[in-house]
Short mmCIF file of C-alpha atoms and ligand atoms in Angstrom, two decimals:
data_model
loop_
_atom_site.label_atom_id
_atom_site.label_comp_id
_atom_site.label_asym_id
_atom_site.label_seq_id
_atom_site.Cartn_x
_atom_site.Cartn_y
_atom_site.Cartn_z
CA UNK A 41 0.00 0.00 0.00
CA UNK A 42 1.35 3.40 -0.86
CA UNK A 43 0.88 4.88 2.59
CA UNK A 44 2.90 2.14 4.18
CA UNK A 45 6.00 2.28 2.07
CA UNK A 46 9.29 2.54 3.82
CA UNK A 47 10.80 5.62 5.38
CA UNK A 48 12.99 7.75 3.08
CA UNK A 49 15.49 9.59 5.28
CA UNK A 50 15.38 8.26 8.79
CA UNK A 51 16.12 10.83 11.44
CA UNK A 52 15.06 9.60 14.86
CA UNK A 53 13.06 11.69 17.26
CA UNK A 54 11.34 11.01 20.56
CA UNK A 55 7.85 11.78 21.76
CA UNK A 56 7.75 14.45 24.46
CA UNK A 57 4.02 14.70 25.03
CA UNK A 58 0.74 13.36 23.72
CA UNK A 59 -2.51 15.26 24.32
CA UNK A 60 -5.31 13.76 22.28
CA UNK A 61 -4.32 14.34 18.69
CA UNK A 62 -1.57 16.83 19.56
CA UNK A 63 1.87 15.29 19.68
CA UNK A 64 5.12 17.08 20.59
CA UNK A 65 8.33 15.48 19.33
CA UNK A 66 11.97 16.24 20.08
CA UNK A 67 14.56 15.95 17.33
CA UNK A 68 18.21 16.36 18.27
CA UNK A 69 19.79 16.48 14.80
CA UNK A 70 17.51 17.80 12.10
CA UNK A 71 14.22 19.58 12.82
CA UNK A 72 11.59 18.47 10.27
CA UNK A 73 10.00 21.32 8.32
CA UNK A 74 6.30 22.22 8.50
CA UNK A 75 3.99 19.66 6.78
CA UNK A 76 6.56 16.86 7.24
CA UNK A 77 4.99 13.53 7.97
CA UNK A 78 6.25 11.62 11.01
CA UNK A 79 5.58 7.99 11.77
CA UNK A 80 5.46 6.36 15.18
CA UNK A 81 4.21 3.26 16.94
CA UNK A 82 3.96 -0.29 15.72
CA UNK A 83 5.16 -0.47 12.07
CA UNK A 84 4.85 3.31 11.83
CA UNK A 85 1.05 3.05 11.93
CA UNK A 86 0.55 6.34 13.71
CA UNK A 87 0.97 9.20 11.28
CA UNK A 88 1.62 12.74 12.47
CA UNK A 89 1.79 15.91 10.41
CA UNK A 90 4.09 18.67 11.68
CA UNK A 91 2.21 21.97 12.00
CA UNK A 92 4.57 24.05 14.14
CA UNK A 93 8.23 24.23 15.11
CA UNK A 94 8.19 25.16 18.78
CA UNK A 95 11.91 25.79 19.23
CA UNK A 96 15.24 24.52 17.89
CA UNK A 97 14.57 20.99 19.09
CA UNK A 98 10.79 20.52 19.23
CA UNK A 99 7.98 20.27 16.73
CA UNK A 100 4.24 20.05 17.35
CA UNK A 101 2.08 17.97 15.09
CA UNK A 102 -1.44 16.64 14.70
CA UNK A 103 -2.02 12.93 14.39
CA UNK A 104 -3.95 11.91 11.30
CA UNK A 105 -4.67 8.52 12.85
CA UNK A 106 -5.88 7.61 16.35
CA UNK A 107 -3.04 8.02 18.87
CA UNK A 108 -3.87 4.98 20.97
CA UNK A 109 -0.75 3.30 22.34
CA UNK A 110 1.49 6.31 21.83
CA UNK A 111 3.65 7.09 24.86
CA UNK A 112 6.35 9.53 25.91
CA UNK A 113 9.84 8.50 24.89
CA UNK A 114 8.71 6.38 21.93
CA UNK A 115 10.78 6.68 18.78
CA UNK A 116 9.48 8.76 15.88
CA UNK A 117 10.68 8.55 12.28
CA UNK A 118 10.73 11.59 10.03
CA UNK A 119 9.70 10.44 6.55
CA UNK A 120 11.43 13.49 5.11
CA UNK A 121 8.46 14.58 3.06
CA UNK A 122 4.87 15.80 3.20
CA UNK A 123 1.70 13.75 2.96
CA UNK A 124 1.52 12.11 -0.47
CA UNK A 125 -1.20 10.38 -2.44
CA UNK A 126 -0.97 8.18 -5.54
CA UNK A 127 -1.84 9.75 -8.89
CA UNK A 128 -2.11 8.24 -12.36
CA UNK A 129 -4.55 6.21 -14.39
CA UNK A 130 -4.22 3.28 -11.97
CA UNK A 131 -6.27 5.13 -9.38
CA UNK A 132 -9.40 5.18 -11.56
CA UNK A 133 -12.30 3.11 -10.24
CA UNK A 134 -10.69 2.86 -6.81
CA UNK A 135 -11.63 4.15 -3.37
CA UNK A 136 -8.99 5.71 -1.10
CA UNK A 137 -8.45 7.13 2.35
CA UNK A 138 -6.51 10.31 3.07
CA UNK A 139 -3.17 8.44 3.04
CA UNK A 140 -3.80 7.02 -0.42
CA UNK A 141 -4.46 3.50 0.86
CA UNK A 142 -7.08 1.62 -1.11
CA UNK A 143 -10.17 0.96 1.01
CA UNK A 144 -12.37 -0.90 -1.46
CA UNK A 145 -10.99 -4.33 -0.42
CA UNK A 146 -9.42 -4.68 -3.86
CA UNK A 147 -5.82 -5.48 -4.65
CA UNK A 148 -3.28 -2.78 -3.71
CA UNK A 149 -2.08 -0.50 -6.51
CA UNK A 150 0.84 -2.03 -8.34
CA UNK A 151 2.49 0.89 -10.13
CA UNK A 152 1.92 4.48 -9.15
CA UNK A 153 3.46 7.87 -8.72
CA UNK A 154 3.17 9.71 -5.42
CA UNK A 155 2.51 13.41 -5.23
CA UNK A 156 2.42 15.83 -2.31
CA UNK A 157 -1.04 16.99 -1.28
CA UNK A 158 0.26 20.52 -0.77
CA UNK A 159 0.33 22.26 -4.14
CA UNK A 160 0.13 25.88 -5.16
CA UNK A 161 -2.91 27.08 -7.12
CA UNK A 162 -2.29 27.64 -10.86
CA UNK A 163 -0.84 31.09 -11.59
CA UNK A 164 -3.15 33.78 -12.92
CA UNK A 165 -1.64 33.67 -16.40
CA UNK A 166 -2.51 30.00 -16.83
CA UNK A 167 -6.16 30.38 -15.96
CA UNK A 168 -8.79 30.23 -18.62
CA UNK A 169 -11.77 32.56 -18.68
CA UNK A 170 -14.22 31.08 -21.12
CA UNK A 171 -17.79 30.71 -19.95
CA UNK A 172 -19.76 27.64 -20.89
CA UNK A 173 -22.91 26.14 -19.43
CA UNK A 174 -22.89 22.76 -17.73
CA UNK A 175 -26.31 21.11 -18.10
CA UNK A 176 -27.51 18.95 -15.22
CA UNK A 177 -30.89 17.72 -16.48
CA UNK A 178 -32.52 19.16 -13.35
CA UNK A 179 -35.12 21.75 -14.41
CA UNK A 180 -34.88 24.20 -11.53
CA UNK A 181 -31.09 24.38 -11.79
CA UNK A 182 -30.74 24.56 -15.56
CA UNK A 183 -33.40 27.25 -15.91
CA UNK A 184 -32.76 29.49 -12.93
CA UNK A 185 -29.16 28.96 -11.87
CA UNK A 186 -27.23 27.37 -14.72
CA UNK A 187 -23.90 25.89 -13.66
CA UNK A 188 -20.62 26.86 -15.22
CA UNK A 189 -18.29 24.34 -16.84
CA UNK A 190 -15.13 24.76 -14.85
CA UNK A 191 -16.98 26.67 -12.15
CA UNK A 192 -17.71 26.01 -8.53
CA UNK A 193 -21.27 25.47 -7.42
CA UNK A 194 -22.42 25.18 -3.83
CA UNK A 195 -25.47 23.34 -2.53
CA UNK A 196 -26.35 25.14 0.69
CA UNK A 197 -28.74 23.80 3.24
CA UNK A 198 -29.30 22.90 6.86
CA UNK A 199 -29.47 19.31 8.11
CA UNK A 200 -31.60 16.91 6.10
CA UNK A 201 -32.95 19.20 3.39
CA UNK A 202 -31.60 17.08 0.53
CA UNK A 203 -28.00 18.15 -0.19
CA UNK A 204 -26.66 14.65 -0.49
CA UNK A 205 -29.64 13.50 -2.54
CA UNK A 206 -29.23 16.39 -4.98
CA UNK A 207 -25.48 15.83 -5.24
CA UNK A 208 -25.95 12.12 -5.89
CA UNK A 209 -28.56 12.90 -8.53
CA UNK A 210 -26.15 15.28 -10.24
CA UNK A 211 -23.49 12.57 -10.23
CA UNK A 212 -26.01 10.18 -11.70
CA UNK A 213 -27.02 12.63 -14.45
CA UNK A 214 -23.58 13.91 -15.34
CA UNK A 215 -21.06 11.16 -14.82
CA UNK A 216 -22.49 9.02 -17.60
CA UNK A 217 -22.36 11.76 -20.24
CA UNK A 218 -19.26 13.51 -18.93
CA UNK A 219 -16.23 12.37 -20.95
CA UNK A 220 -13.79 13.37 -18.25
CA UNK A 221 -12.94 11.96 -14.87
CA UNK A 222 -15.10 12.31 -11.78
CA UNK A 223 -13.66 12.50 -8.31
CA UNK A 224 -15.86 12.20 -5.27
CA UNK A 225 -14.50 13.46 -1.99
CA UNK A 226 -16.37 12.65 1.21
CA UNK A 227 -15.37 14.91 4.08
CA UNK A 228 -16.71 14.27 7.56
CA UNK A 229 -20.08 12.83 6.50
CA UNK A 230 -21.56 9.41 7.18
CA UNK A 231 -19.38 6.39 6.31
CA UNK A 232 -22.49 4.58 5.14
CA UNK A 233 -23.08 7.18 2.42
CA UNK A 234 -19.64 6.52 0.97
CA UNK A 235 -20.27 2.81 0.80
CA UNK A 236 -23.72 3.32 -0.75
CA UNK A 237 -22.37 5.67 -3.37
CA UNK A 238 -19.61 3.25 -4.28
CA UNK A 239 -22.10 0.47 -4.93
CA UNK A 240 -24.49 2.78 -6.80
CA UNK A 241 -21.70 3.89 -9.11
CA UNK A 242 -20.56 0.32 -9.59
CA UNK A 243 -24.06 -0.74 -10.59
CA UNK A 244 -24.43 2.24 -12.92
CA UNK A 245 -21.17 1.19 -14.59
CA UNK A 246 -19.50 4.58 -14.25
CA UNK A 247 -16.80 3.48 -11.82
CA UNK A 248 -14.08 3.13 -14.50
CA UNK A 249 -13.96 6.92 -14.80
CA UNK A 250 -14.34 7.68 -11.15
CA UNK A 251 -12.13 7.97 -8.07
CA UNK A 252 -13.44 8.21 -4.52
CA UNK A 253 -11.60 9.61 -1.54
CA UNK A 254 -13.03 9.50 1.95
CA UNK A 255 -12.20 11.00 5.31
CA UNK A 256 -15.52 10.52 7.05
CA UNK A 257 -16.81 11.56 10.45
CA UNK A 258 -15.23 8.65 12.32
CA UNK A 259 -11.73 9.85 11.45
CA UNK A 260 -9.59 12.26 13.48
CA UNK A 261 -9.75 15.98 12.63
CA UNK A 262 -6.32 15.92 10.97
CA UNK A 263 -7.47 13.33 8.42
CA UNK A 264 -10.70 15.22 7.65
CA UNK A 265 -8.70 18.39 7.25
CA UNK A 266 -6.37 16.87 4.64
CA UNK A 267 -8.71 14.67 2.64
CA UNK A 268 -9.86 17.59 0.47
CA UNK A 269 -6.25 18.30 -0.45
CA UNK A 270 -5.72 14.65 -1.28
CA UNK A 271 -8.70 14.63 -3.67
CA UNK A 272 -7.59 17.89 -5.29
CA UNK A 273 -4.12 16.54 -5.90
CA UNK A 274 -5.64 13.65 -7.84
CA UNK A 275 -7.90 16.05 -9.74
CA UNK A 276 -4.94 18.27 -10.64
CA UNK A 277 -3.07 15.31 -12.03
CA UNK A 278 -5.87 14.56 -14.50
CA UNK A 279 -6.15 18.23 -15.45
CA UNK A 280 -2.46 19.03 -15.80
CA UNK A 281 -0.87 15.76 -16.90
CA UNK A 282 -3.66 14.00 -18.78
CA UNK A 283 -5.37 17.19 -20.03
CA UNK A 284 -8.79 15.90 -19.15
CA UNK A 285 -11.82 17.64 -17.68
CA UNK A 286 -12.51 16.76 -14.10
CA UNK A 287 -15.74 16.82 -12.15
CA UNK A 288 -14.97 17.19 -8.45
CA UNK A 289 -17.79 16.52 -6.02
CA UNK A 290 -17.39 17.35 -2.38
CA UNK A 291 -19.76 16.37 0.42
CA UNK A 292 -19.31 18.40 2.63
CA UNK A 293 -17.03 21.40 2.45
CA UNK A 294 -18.35 22.70 5.79
CA UNK A 295 -16.76 19.66 7.44
CA UNK A 296 -13.42 20.78 6.05
CA UNK A 297 -13.84 24.13 7.78
CA UNK A 298 -14.98 22.35 10.91
CA UNK A 299 -11.95 20.04 10.88
CA UNK A 300 -9.74 23.12 10.51
CA UNK A 301 -11.48 24.59 13.54
CA UNK A 302 -10.76 21.46 15.56
CA UNK A 303 -7.12 21.40 14.48
CA UNK A 304 -6.73 25.07 15.28
CA UNK A 305 -8.27 24.55 18.71
CA UNK A 306 -6.01 21.58 19.41
CA UNK A 307 -2.98 23.64 18.42
CA UNK A 308 -4.02 26.21 21.01
CA UNK A 309 -4.93 29.06 18.64
CA UNK A 310 -7.34 31.66 19.94
CA UNK A 311 -10.78 31.18 18.34
CA UNK A 312 -12.31 33.93 16.28
CA UNK A 313 -15.97 34.75 15.57
CA UNK A 314 -18.45 32.04 16.71
CA UNK A 315 -15.53 29.84 17.70
CA UNK A 316 -14.19 29.47 14.17
CA UNK A 317 -10.44 29.46 13.60
CA UNK A 318 -8.87 32.86 12.81
CA UNK A 319 -7.30 31.28 9.71
CA UNK A 320 -10.56 29.99 8.21
CA UNK A 321 -10.49 32.38 5.25
CA UNK A 322 -6.96 31.47 4.19
CA UNK A 323 -7.44 27.75 4.72
CA UNK A 324 -10.57 27.73 2.59
CA UNK A 325 -9.15 29.87 -0.19
CA UNK A 326 -6.00 27.77 -0.33
CA UNK A 327 -8.18 24.80 -1.12
CA UNK A 328 -10.77 26.54 -3.31
CA UNK A 329 -8.24 28.41 -5.43
CA UNK A 330 -6.73 25.13 -6.54
CA UNK A 331 -10.07 24.29 -8.14
CA UNK A 332 -9.50 26.25 -11.34
CA UNK A 333 -9.72 26.19 -15.11
CA UNK A 334 -6.45 26.23 -16.98
CA UNK A 335 -5.49 26.11 -20.62
CA UNK A 336 -5.10 22.32 -20.34
CA UNK A 337 -8.37 21.34 -18.68
CA UNK A 338 -11.07 22.34 -16.27
CA UNK A 339 -12.03 21.23 -12.81
CA UNK A 340 -15.75 21.72 -12.34
CA UNK A 341 -16.73 21.33 -8.76
CA UNK A 342 -20.01 20.88 -6.97
CA UNK A 343 -19.83 21.19 -3.24
CA UNK A 344 -22.43 20.55 -0.59
CA UNK A 345 -22.30 23.13 2.17
CA UNK A 346 -23.96 22.36 5.47
CA UNK A 347 -25.40 25.52 6.98
CA UNK A 348 -25.35 25.27 10.78
CA UNK A 349 -28.79 25.88 12.32
CA UNK A 350 -30.10 27.09 8.91
CA UNK A 351 -28.27 30.38 9.56
CA UNK A 352 -26.98 31.68 6.24
CA UNK A 353 -25.00 34.43 7.97
CA UNK A 354 -22.79 31.84 9.65
CA UNK A 355 -19.13 32.73 8.88
CA UNK A 356 -18.49 29.31 7.32
CA UNK A 357 -21.37 29.73 4.85
CA UNK A 358 -20.48 33.36 4.12
CA UNK A 359 -16.85 32.51 3.35
CA UNK A 360 -17.87 29.64 1.10
CA UNK A 361 -20.38 31.81 -0.80
CA UNK A 362 -17.61 34.13 -1.91
CA UNK A 363 -15.75 31.37 -3.78
CA UNK A 364 -18.63 30.10 -5.86
CA UNK A 365 -19.94 30.91 -9.30
CA UNK A 366 -23.35 29.44 -8.53
CA UNK A 367 -25.07 28.95 -5.23
CA UNK A 368 -28.08 26.71 -4.90
CA UNK A 369 -29.90 27.27 -1.64
CA UNK A 370 -32.11 24.50 -0.31
CA UNK A 371 -34.91 25.60 1.96
CA UNK A 372 -36.44 23.67 4.80
CA UNK A 373 -39.86 25.16 4.12
CA UNK A 374 -39.94 23.74 0.62
CA UNK A 375 -38.67 20.38 1.78
CA UNK A 376 -41.45 20.25 4.35
CA UNK A 377 -43.99 21.04 1.61
CA UNK A 378 -42.64 18.13 -0.42
CA UNK A 379 -41.43 20.41 -3.21
CA UNK A 380 -38.25 18.44 -4.05
CA UNK A 381 -35.59 19.41 -4.99
CA UNK A 382 -36.17 21.98 -2.25
CA UNK A 383 -34.36 24.76 -4.11
CA UNK A 384 -35.31 28.28 -3.12
CA UNK A 385 -35.19 30.11 -6.48
CA UNK A 386 -35.25 33.55 -4.92
CA UNK A 387 -32.15 32.98 -2.81
CA UNK A 388 -30.14 30.95 -5.29
CA UNK A 389 -28.19 32.54 -8.06
CA UNK A 390 -25.57 31.96 -10.68
CA UNK A 391 -23.23 34.34 -12.36
CA UNK A 392 -23.96 32.52 -15.63
CA UNK A 393 -27.54 33.79 -15.69
CA UNK A 394 -26.82 36.76 -17.95
CA UNK A 395 -28.18 37.37 -21.46
CA UNK A 396 -24.68 37.24 -22.97
CA UNK A 397 -24.14 33.66 -21.82
CA UNK A 398 -27.53 31.95 -21.73
CA UNK A 399 -29.16 33.99 -24.48
CA UNK A 400 -31.94 36.56 -24.41
CA UNK A 401 -34.87 34.13 -24.36
CA UNK A 402 -33.57 32.03 -21.47
CA UNK A 403 -32.60 35.15 -19.52
CA UNK A 404 -35.98 36.79 -20.07
CA UNK A 405 -37.82 33.65 -18.99
CA UNK A 406 -35.71 33.25 -15.87
CA UNK A 407 -36.44 36.86 -14.93
CA UNK A 408 -40.16 36.35 -15.49
CA UNK A 409 -40.16 33.24 -13.35
CA UNK A 410 -38.33 34.99 -10.54
CA UNK A 411 -40.66 37.97 -10.75
CA UNK A 412 -43.76 35.78 -10.60
CA UNK A 413 -42.42 33.81 -7.65
CA UNK A 414 -41.37 36.99 -5.84
CA UNK A 415 -44.82 38.51 -6.31
CA UNK A 416 -46.40 35.34 -4.96
CA UNK A 417 -44.08 35.46 -1.96
CA UNK A 418 -45.26 38.99 -1.23
CA UNK A 419 -48.91 38.10 -1.68
CA UNK A 420 -48.64 35.17 0.75
CA UNK A 421 -49.05 37.48 3.75
CA UNK A 422 -52.23 38.98 2.40
CA UNK A 423 -53.56 35.58 1.47
CA UNK A 424 -52.93 34.22 4.94
CA UNK A 425 -54.69 37.18 6.56
CA UNK A 426 -57.61 37.82 4.22
CA UNK A 427 -57.90 34.77 2.00
CA UNK A 428 -57.29 34.41 -1.70
CA UNK A 429 -60.79 35.68 -2.49
CA UNK A 430 -59.73 39.20 -1.50
CA UNK A 431 -57.06 39.42 -4.17
CA UNK A 432 -57.62 41.24 -7.42
CA UNK A 433 -58.13 38.99 -10.46
CA UNK A 434 -54.62 39.86 -11.72
CA UNK A 435 -53.05 38.93 -8.42
CA UNK A 436 -55.02 35.73 -8.40
CA UNK A 437 -53.58 34.93 -11.79
CA UNK A 438 -50.08 35.58 -10.49
CA UNK A 439 -50.71 33.17 -7.62
CA UNK A 440 -52.04 30.50 -9.96
CA UNK A 441 -49.08 30.91 -12.28
CA UNK A 442 -46.53 30.91 -9.46
CA UNK A 443 -47.95 27.79 -7.85
CA UNK A 444 -47.93 25.98 -11.18
CA UNK A 445 -44.35 27.07 -11.77
CA UNK A 446 -43.33 25.88 -8.32
CA UNK A 447 -44.82 22.50 -9.03
CA UNK A 448 -43.38 22.25 -12.50
CA UNK A 449 -39.92 22.94 -11.05
CA UNK A 450 -40.15 19.82 -8.88
CA UNK A 451 -38.73 16.70 -10.43
CA UNK A 452 -38.60 13.00 -9.59
CA UNK A 453 -35.03 11.79 -9.07
CA UNK A 454 -33.42 8.56 -10.16
CA UNK A 455 -31.70 8.24 -6.80
CA UNK A 456 -34.90 8.59 -4.76
CA UNK A 457 -36.92 5.97 -6.55
CA UNK A 458 -36.90 3.64 -3.54
CA UNK A 459 -38.79 6.12 -1.38
CA UNK A 460 -40.90 8.08 -3.85
CA UNK A 461 -41.85 5.19 -6.10
CA UNK A 462 -41.47 7.49 -9.11
CA UNK A 463 -39.05 6.94 -11.94
CA UNK A 464 -36.37 9.57 -12.30
CA UNK A 465 -36.57 12.10 -15.12
CA UNK A 466 -33.80 13.84 -17.01
CA UNK A 467 -35.13 17.01 -18.64
CA UNK A 468 -33.36 18.91 -21.36
CA UNK A 469 -32.95 22.64 -20.97
CA UNK A 470 -35.14 23.19 -24.03
CA UNK A 471 -38.02 21.18 -22.54
CA UNK A 472 -37.68 22.92 -19.21
CA UNK A 473 -37.72 26.40 -20.76
CA UNK A 474 -40.60 25.45 -22.97
CA UNK A 475 -42.66 24.28 -20.00
CA UNK A 476 -42.00 27.44 -18.00
CA UNK A 477 -42.85 29.63 -20.97
CA UNK A 478 -46.16 27.90 -21.52
CA UNK A 479 -47.09 28.12 -17.84
CA UNK A 480 -46.29 31.83 -17.87
CA UNK A 481 -48.54 32.15 -20.91
CA UNK A 482 -51.37 30.61 -18.83
CA UNK A 483 -51.71 27.60 -21.11
CA UNK A 484 -52.09 25.37 -18.05
CA UNK A 485 -54.53 27.57 -16.17
CA UNK A 486 -57.25 24.97 -16.37
CA UNK A 487 -55.09 22.07 -15.24
CA UNK A 488 -55.08 21.10 -11.58
CA UNK A 489 -51.80 21.99 -9.89
CA UNK A 490 -51.10 18.37 -9.11
CA UNK A 491 -50.85 17.62 -12.83
CA UNK A 492 -47.62 19.57 -12.90
CA UNK A 493 -46.15 18.08 -9.73
CA UNK A 494 -43.22 15.65 -10.03
CA UNK A 495 -43.23 15.43 -13.80
CA UNK A 496 -40.44 15.72 -16.32
CA UNK A 497 -41.20 17.66 -19.50
CA UNK A 498 -44.45 19.64 -19.67
CA UNK A 499 -46.09 17.24 -22.09
CA UNK A 500 -46.46 14.75 -19.24
CA UNK A 501 -48.97 17.09 -17.60
CA UNK A 502 -51.42 16.36 -20.39
CA UNK A 503 -51.31 12.66 -19.69
CA UNK A 504 -51.66 13.17 -15.96
CA UNK A 505 -54.80 15.25 -15.77
CA UNK A 506 -57.72 16.47 -17.75
CA UNK A 507 -58.24 20.18 -18.01
CA UNK A 508 -61.43 21.63 -16.61
CA UNK A 509 -60.99 21.87 -12.85
CA UNK A 510 -59.55 25.24 -12.08
CA UNK A 511 -57.18 25.62 -9.13
CA UNK A 512 -58.92 27.81 -6.70
CA UNK A 513 -62.12 25.87 -7.05
CA UNK A 514 -60.51 22.48 -6.78
CA UNK A 515 -58.55 23.62 -3.77
CA UNK A 516 -61.56 24.94 -1.90
CA UNK A 517 -63.44 21.75 -2.74
CA UNK A 518 -60.64 19.66 -1.38
CA UNK A 519 -60.73 21.69 1.79
CA UNK A 520 -64.43 21.56 2.43
CA UNK A 521 -64.79 17.90 1.59
CA UNK A 522 -62.42 15.81 3.68
CA UNK A 523 -63.29 12.65 1.79
CA UNK A 524 -62.35 14.26 -1.47
CA UNK A 525 -59.19 15.43 0.21
CA UNK A 526 -58.14 11.96 1.25
CA UNK A 527 -59.11 10.52 -2.12
CA UNK A 528 -57.06 13.21 -3.67
CA UNK A 529 -54.01 12.50 -1.57
CA UNK A 530 -54.34 8.74 -1.72
CA UNK A 531 -54.20 8.85 -5.46
CA UNK A 532 -50.77 10.39 -5.36
CA UNK A 533 -47.42 9.17 -4.32
CA UNK A 534 -45.57 10.65 -1.43
CA UNK A 535 -44.18 13.19 -0.73
CA UNK A 536 -47.42 15.03 -1.17
CA UNK A 537 -47.48 18.76 -0.93
CA UNK A 538 -50.98 19.65 -1.86
CA UNK A 539 -53.71 19.30 0.72
CA UNK A 540 -52.11 21.20 3.62
CA UNK A 541 -50.02 23.26 1.31
CA UNK A 542 -52.91 24.24 -0.89
CA UNK A 543 -54.54 25.35 2.31
CA UNK A 544 -51.83 27.88 2.98
CA UNK A 545 -53.24 29.97 0.21
CA UNK A 546 -56.37 30.38 2.30
CA UNK A 547 -55.28 30.21 5.89
CA UNK A 548 -57.02 32.83 7.90
N1 ATP B 691 -35.39 15.04 -4.29
C1 ATP B 691 -35.93 14.41 -3.26
N2 ATP B 691 -37.05 13.67 -3.42
C2 ATP B 691 -37.60 13.04 -2.38
N3 ATP B 691 -37.11 13.08 -1.13
C3 ATP B 691 -36.01 13.79 -0.88
C4 ATP B 691 -35.36 14.49 -1.95
N4 ATP B 691 -34.30 15.14 -1.43
C5 ATP B 691 -34.28 14.84 -0.12
N5 ATP B 691 -35.29 14.03 0.22
C6 ATP B 691 -35.58 13.53 1.58
O1 ATP B 691 -34.78 14.22 2.53
C7 ATP B 691 -33.96 13.31 3.25
C8 ATP B 691 -32.62 13.91 3.61
O2 ATP B 691 -31.86 14.18 2.44
P1 ATP B 691 -30.28 14.26 2.47
O3 ATP B 691 -29.69 13.09 3.15
O4 ATP B 691 -29.86 14.53 1.08
O5 ATP B 691 -30.06 15.54 3.36
P2 ATP B 691 -28.72 16.32 3.65
O6 ATP B 691 -29.02 17.74 3.38
O7 ATP B 691 -27.58 15.70 2.93
O8 ATP B 691 -28.60 16.10 5.20
P3 ATP B 691 -27.28 16.10 6.12
O9 ATP B 691 -26.94 17.52 6.38
O10 ATP B 691 -27.78 15.41 7.34
O11 ATP B 691 -26.23 15.35 5.39
C9 ATP B 691 -33.84 12.11 2.33
O12 ATP B 691 -33.58 10.94 3.03
C10 ATP B 691 -35.21 12.08 1.67
O13 ATP B 691 -36.14 11.45 2.48
MG1 MG B 692 -25.80 14.79 3.54
#
């Protein structure tokens, strides 16, 4: 295994103190530089990364493995180099940990090159600036916040609003058609999810162009802090040496910041705002700036960002926002209404959504959709106080249009088939735009809202319902007649937004 290869330039040291993951080591001859990797314990199993030189004889490091069994006076070997991971075509279809050991129970790598995980971002002159759209097949994203090829997109959301599901769906939709290499990096999330994803990808037959790297929540902070760098090093190899496009998926970049916070705390640094490390900005930009487009290839990255306590002003979320070219915000309210993917179109944005890039028609439509949804959001207060009947006929039309748009922008996912019972749908940008345009033109005014819910292209609405029952009427009927309501809901698959949700247009 690559991580366990022999020591290069032995220079013995001795452990002075061990406090959790923090290890102080004394070296009498040569003091190892920052980022050197030290090995201690049985067969050098305990791996320590030097983070500070305390004085002429002592260094302080963080263990990247559990420190069980480590004791004062034990010998420490300086490997003479930084943390390294294998790169090359051999790593395709394999699963690794932060040290570059294979963890998919397959045979160890036979031939490989090792590369340091600490690399500088590409210089300004080598960066490319072309803007191209990256289609995902997910209506809400392609229409309202198109992703950039070679850009960075963030999926923001609190706990359990569907970040992982959306990310997995994007992998599903893109990896098959993407000619390049995909790298999945799991940072500090559930181990189970890594295993599930591996098997899903294997079944889908896309593993040959994929690499997975995991430092999940069971691992020490040092390992979670470095696993992102390990994945990026592999991505950079494919971009710079093989000149291929790389799709880098990270779940979850917040855990990288959190691991940095733990490391910083262990090293005795004074915490900054809300307990975050004072170096959060530099740590994050050192990682994010390596994700870049160059003249040889592009790294497109999609990152899930956990938002602590749904607070979007949290420093971790704010810092991450500033690195992204598209931010997709998932809202708990929508998730609770069953409107999946729970994307909040009014809070999400993309710098690609300009007429010069997406074209005048797409831009105009996206603006119209946003305007309609924003008007509906404003009218919601009035509706909840006075009832929909008090609105002017124009406003009522806006509400009807907005609710149909909201439903049309939901989509059944391939990856959620087990719990929704619906087959996934991939929708082309053209179909998605077409549907939105026709809804804005009131072509679907006479269709019940549910006909537009969880469908793919707009033509499926025709098959799902017969025109004739107008919204407001059908909603009030459903409300006054509980039997009709339950019939209505029983005929649909979960998650079901309508009965209670339809009521929110009338709550008084
Ligand atoms: N598109 C969807 N369709 C149907 N259900 C969904 C969808 N997205 C999310 N869900 C539901 O929400 C649950 C949580 O989703 P997910 O695990 O993706 O959340 P998360 O944001 O990654 O949470 P965490 O922060 O805990 O990792 C899923 O198990 C599923 O029940
Ligand atoms: Mg998740």
